[in-house]
Amino acid sequence: MPTYHIVLCTDTHGHIGTRDSDSLLYDAPIDMQRFRTLTRPAIPNRHAVLMGRRTWASLPDQHRPLSNRINVVLTCDVDHAKHVRKAGGYPFRYTTDALAFLSSLTDLHKVFIIGGATLYNDKLLQSKVSTVHHTIINDDASEWHPVS
């Protein structure tokens, strides 16, 4: 059974992004490196990333799906699900279905919940999380502070 972890980056006010944009709040290369180190396994496909539609959309095309990780995307949009599947990801409409899929993967060691807010606030997912990896970036993005 895999362990579940949350990975998030916020500003000092707890914001993870902007409502009107499918992009990251900050372009912080040092946090991106930390993210890769946390989520990319030494042996391919031993880790999964679980994300919502807008988080998937925020990934640059050349990084979709995230390499060497199983990419699971929660989306209610049928067209978006087709796009995710075509790109090599695994779309699901319901959290329970995504969790059943992840539980069926016998070699899976870790699942990283990488956003967005709906997933971070999902009570079913919260009940499974063992670790939160939280980076705080000050408002002018000149400092970053890994909290865990």
PDB file of C-alpha atoms in Angstrom, residues 13-119:
ATOM      1  CA  HIS A  13      -0.813  34.359   2.927  1.00  0.00           C
ATOM      2  CA  GLY A  14      -1.389  30.706   2.043  1.00  0.00           C
ATOM      3  CA  HIS A  15      -2.235  31.316  -1.634  1.00  0.00           C
ATOM      4  CA  ILE A  16      -1.320  28.530  -4.053  1.00  0.00           C
ATOM      5  CA  GLY A  17      -2.231  30.264  -7.317  1.00  0.00           C
ATOM      6  CA  THR A  18      -4.484  32.783  -8.951  1.00  0.00           C
ATOM      7  CA  ARG A  19      -8.101  32.000  -9.731  1.00  0.00           C
ATOM      8  CA  ASP A  20      -7.940  33.432 -13.248  1.00  0.00           C
ATOM      9  CA  SER A  21      -4.783  31.634 -14.364  1.00  0.00           C
ATOM     10  CA  ASP A  22      -3.711  28.042 -14.859  1.00  0.00           C
ATOM     11  CA  SER A  23      -0.175  28.849 -13.813  1.00  0.00           C
ATOM     12  CA  LEU A  24       1.980  28.587 -10.732  1.00  0.00           C
ATOM     13  CA  LEU A  25       1.962  31.450  -8.267  1.00  0.00           C
ATOM     14  CA  TYR A  26       5.741  31.860  -8.534  1.00  0.00           C
ATOM     15  CA  ASP A  27       8.465  30.638 -10.847  1.00  0.00           C
ATOM     16  CA  ALA A  28      10.880  29.439  -8.164  1.00  0.00           C
ATOM     17  CA  PRO A  29      13.568  27.161  -9.663  1.00  0.00           C
ATOM     18  CA  ILE A  30      14.799  26.034  -6.251  1.00  0.00           C
ATOM     19  CA  ASP A  31      11.277  24.901  -5.321  1.00  0.00           C
ATOM     20  CA  MET A  32      10.910  23.136  -8.684  1.00  0.00           C
ATOM     21  CA  GLN A  33      14.122  21.231  -7.951  1.00  0.00           C
ATOM     22  CA  ARG A  34      12.797  20.274  -4.516  1.00  0.00           C
ATOM     23  CA  PHE A  35       9.556  19.102  -6.134  1.00  0.00           C
ATOM     24  CA  ARG A  36      11.461  16.903  -8.617  1.00  0.00           C
ATOM     25  CA  THR A  37      13.649  15.464  -5.859  1.00  0.00           C
ATOM     26  CA  LEU A  38      10.607  14.610  -3.731  1.00  0.00           C
ATOM     27  CA  THR A  39       8.355  13.188  -6.419  1.00  0.00           C
ATOM     28  CA  ARG A  40      10.670  11.531  -8.957  1.00  0.00           C
ATOM     29  CA  PRO A  41      11.608   7.997  -7.896  1.00  0.00           C
ATOM     30  CA  ALA A  42      14.959   6.322  -8.478  1.00  0.00           C
ATOM     31  CA  ILE A  43      13.072   3.511 -10.247  1.00  0.00           C
ATOM     32  CA  PRO A  44      10.499   4.797 -12.785  1.00  0.00           C
ATOM     33  CA  ASN A  45       6.798   4.501 -11.975  1.00  0.00           C
ATOM     34  CA  ARG A  46       7.217   3.728  -8.281  1.00  0.00           C
ATOM     35  CA  HIS A  47       5.688   7.136  -7.445  1.00  0.00           C
ATOM     36  CA  ALA A  48       2.447   8.731  -8.594  1.00  0.00           C
ATOM     37  CA  VAL A  49       1.343  12.344  -8.700  1.00  0.00           C
ATOM     38  CA  LEU A  50      -2.333  13.042  -8.096  1.00  0.00           C
ATOM     39  CA  MET A  51      -3.651  16.383  -9.304  1.00  0.00           C
ATOM     40  CA  GLY A  52      -6.701  18.268 -10.445  1.00  0.00           C
ATOM     41  CA  ARG A  53      -7.450  19.548 -13.934  1.00  0.00           C
ATOM     42  CA  ARG A  54      -6.053  23.035 -13.388  1.00  0.00           C
ATOM     43  CA  THR A  55      -2.800  21.701 -11.938  1.00  0.00           C
ATOM     44  CA  TRP A  56      -2.420  19.449 -14.992  1.00  0.00           C
ATOM     45  CA  ALA A  57      -3.099  22.481 -17.217  1.00  0.00           C
ATOM     46  CA  SER A  58      -0.431  24.488 -15.355  1.00  0.00           C
ATOM     47  CA  LEU A  59       2.271  22.003 -16.402  1.00  0.00           C
ATOM     48  CA  PRO A  60       4.188  23.096 -19.516  1.00  0.00           C
ATOM     49  CA  ASP A  61       3.308  20.920 -22.522  1.00  0.00           C
ATOM     50  CA  GLN A  62       6.819  19.474 -22.661  1.00  0.00           C
ATOM     51  CA  HIS A  63       6.471  18.239 -19.048  1.00  0.00           C
ATOM     52  CA  ARG A  64       3.031  16.679 -19.421  1.00  0.00           C
ATOM     53  CA  PRO A  65       2.839  14.006 -18.131  1.00  0.00           C
ATOM     54  CA  LEU A  66       5.526  14.360 -15.474  1.00  0.00           C
ATOM     55  CA  SER A  67       8.197  11.841 -16.432  1.00  0.00           C
ATOM     56  CA  ASN A  68       8.911   8.645 -14.490  1.00  0.00           C
ATOM     57  CA  ARG A  69       5.778   9.155 -12.401  1.00  0.00           C
ATOM     58  CA  ILE A  70       2.264   7.850 -12.820  1.00  0.00           C
ATOM     59  CA  ASN A  71       0.118  10.938 -13.491  1.00  0.00           C
ATOM     60  CA  VAL A  72      -3.430  10.721 -12.133  1.00  0.00           C
ATOM     61  CA  VAL A  73      -5.770  13.617 -12.871  1.00  0.00           C
ATOM     62  CA  LEU A  74      -9.177  14.250 -11.331  1.00  0.00           C
ATOM     63  CA  THR A  75     -11.507  15.950 -13.796  1.00  0.00           C
ATOM     64  CA  CYS A  76     -15.236  16.084 -14.484  1.00  0.00           C
ATOM     65  CA  ASP A  77     -14.674  17.307 -18.050  1.00  0.00           C
ATOM     66  CA  VAL A  78     -14.957  14.446 -20.578  1.00  0.00           C
ATOM     67  CA  ASP A  79     -12.929  16.285 -23.242  1.00  0.00           C
ATOM     68  CA  HIS A  80     -10.216  17.065 -20.739  1.00  0.00           C
ATOM     69  CA  ALA A  81     -10.139  13.412 -19.652  1.00  0.00           C
ATOM     70  CA  LYS A  82      -9.543  12.398 -23.287  1.00  0.00           C
ATOM     71  CA  HIS A  83      -6.656  14.875 -23.514  1.00  0.00           C
ATOM     72  CA  VAL A  84      -5.099  13.523 -20.295  1.00  0.00           C
ATOM     73  CA  ARG A  85      -5.418   9.924 -21.508  1.00  0.00           C
ATOM     74  CA  LYS A  86      -3.938  10.789 -24.925  1.00  0.00           C
ATOM     75  CA  ALA A  87      -0.959  12.468 -23.211  1.00  0.00           C
ATOM     76  CA  GLY A  88      -0.273   9.375 -21.106  1.00  0.00           C
ATOM     77  CA  GLY A  89      -2.057  10.279 -17.862  1.00  0.00           C
ATOM     78  CA  TYR A  90      -4.859   8.520 -16.033  1.00  0.00           C
ATOM     79  CA  PRO A  91      -8.017  10.632 -15.703  1.00  0.00           C
ATOM     80  CA  PHE A  92     -10.706   9.914 -13.123  1.00  0.00           C
ATOM     81  CA  ARG A  93     -13.931  11.684 -12.291  1.00  0.00           C
ATOM     82  CA  TYR A  94     -14.111  10.589  -8.646  1.00  0.00           C
ATOM     83  CA  THR A  95     -11.525  10.501  -5.883  1.00  0.00           C
ATOM     84  CA  THR A  96     -12.628   7.012  -4.860  1.00  0.00           C
ATOM     85  CA  ASP A  97     -11.964   5.672  -8.379  1.00  0.00           C
ATOM     86  CA  ALA A  98      -8.511   7.290  -8.477  1.00  0.00           C
ATOM     87  CA  LEU A  99      -7.667   5.810  -5.066  1.00  0.00           C
ATOM     88  CA  ALA A 100      -8.849   2.350  -6.153  1.00  0.00           C
ATOM     89  CA  PHE A 101      -6.620   2.592  -9.241  1.00  0.00           C
ATOM     90  CA  LEU A 102      -3.619   3.695  -7.178  1.00  0.00           C
ATOM     91  CA  SER A 103      -4.213   0.906  -4.650  1.00  0.00           C
ATOM     92  CA  SER A 104      -4.215  -1.641  -7.480  1.00  0.00           C
ATOM     93  CA  LEU A 105      -0.642  -0.753  -8.497  1.00  0.00           C
ATOM     94  CA  THR A 106       1.435  -3.297  -6.600  1.00  0.00           C
ATOM     95  CA  ASP A 107       4.851  -1.649  -7.097  1.00  0.00           C
ATOM     96  CA  LEU A 108       3.696   1.858  -6.170  1.00  0.00           C
ATOM     97  CA  HIS A 109       5.529   3.257  -3.125  1.00  0.00           C
ATOM     98  CA  LYS A 110       4.365   6.867  -2.804  1.00  0.00           C
ATOM     99  CA  VAL A 111       1.526   9.081  -4.009  1.00  0.00           C
ATOM    100  CA  PHE A 112       2.096  12.832  -4.043  1.00  0.00           C
ATOM    101  CA  ILE A 113      -0.973  15.066  -4.024  1.00  0.00           C
ATOM    102  CA  ILE A 114       0.242  18.128  -5.912  1.00  0.00           C
ATOM    103  CA  GLY A 115      -2.835  20.327  -6.149  1.00  0.00           C
ATOM    104  CA  GLY A 116      -4.998  22.143  -6.415  1.00  0.00           C
ATOM    105  CA  ALA A 117      -7.060  23.445  -3.575  1.00  0.00           C
ATOM    106  CA  THR A 118      -9.937  21.000  -4.099  1.00  0.00           C
ATOM    107  CA  LEU A 119      -7.597  18.044  -3.646  1.00  0.00           C
TER     108      LEU A 119
END
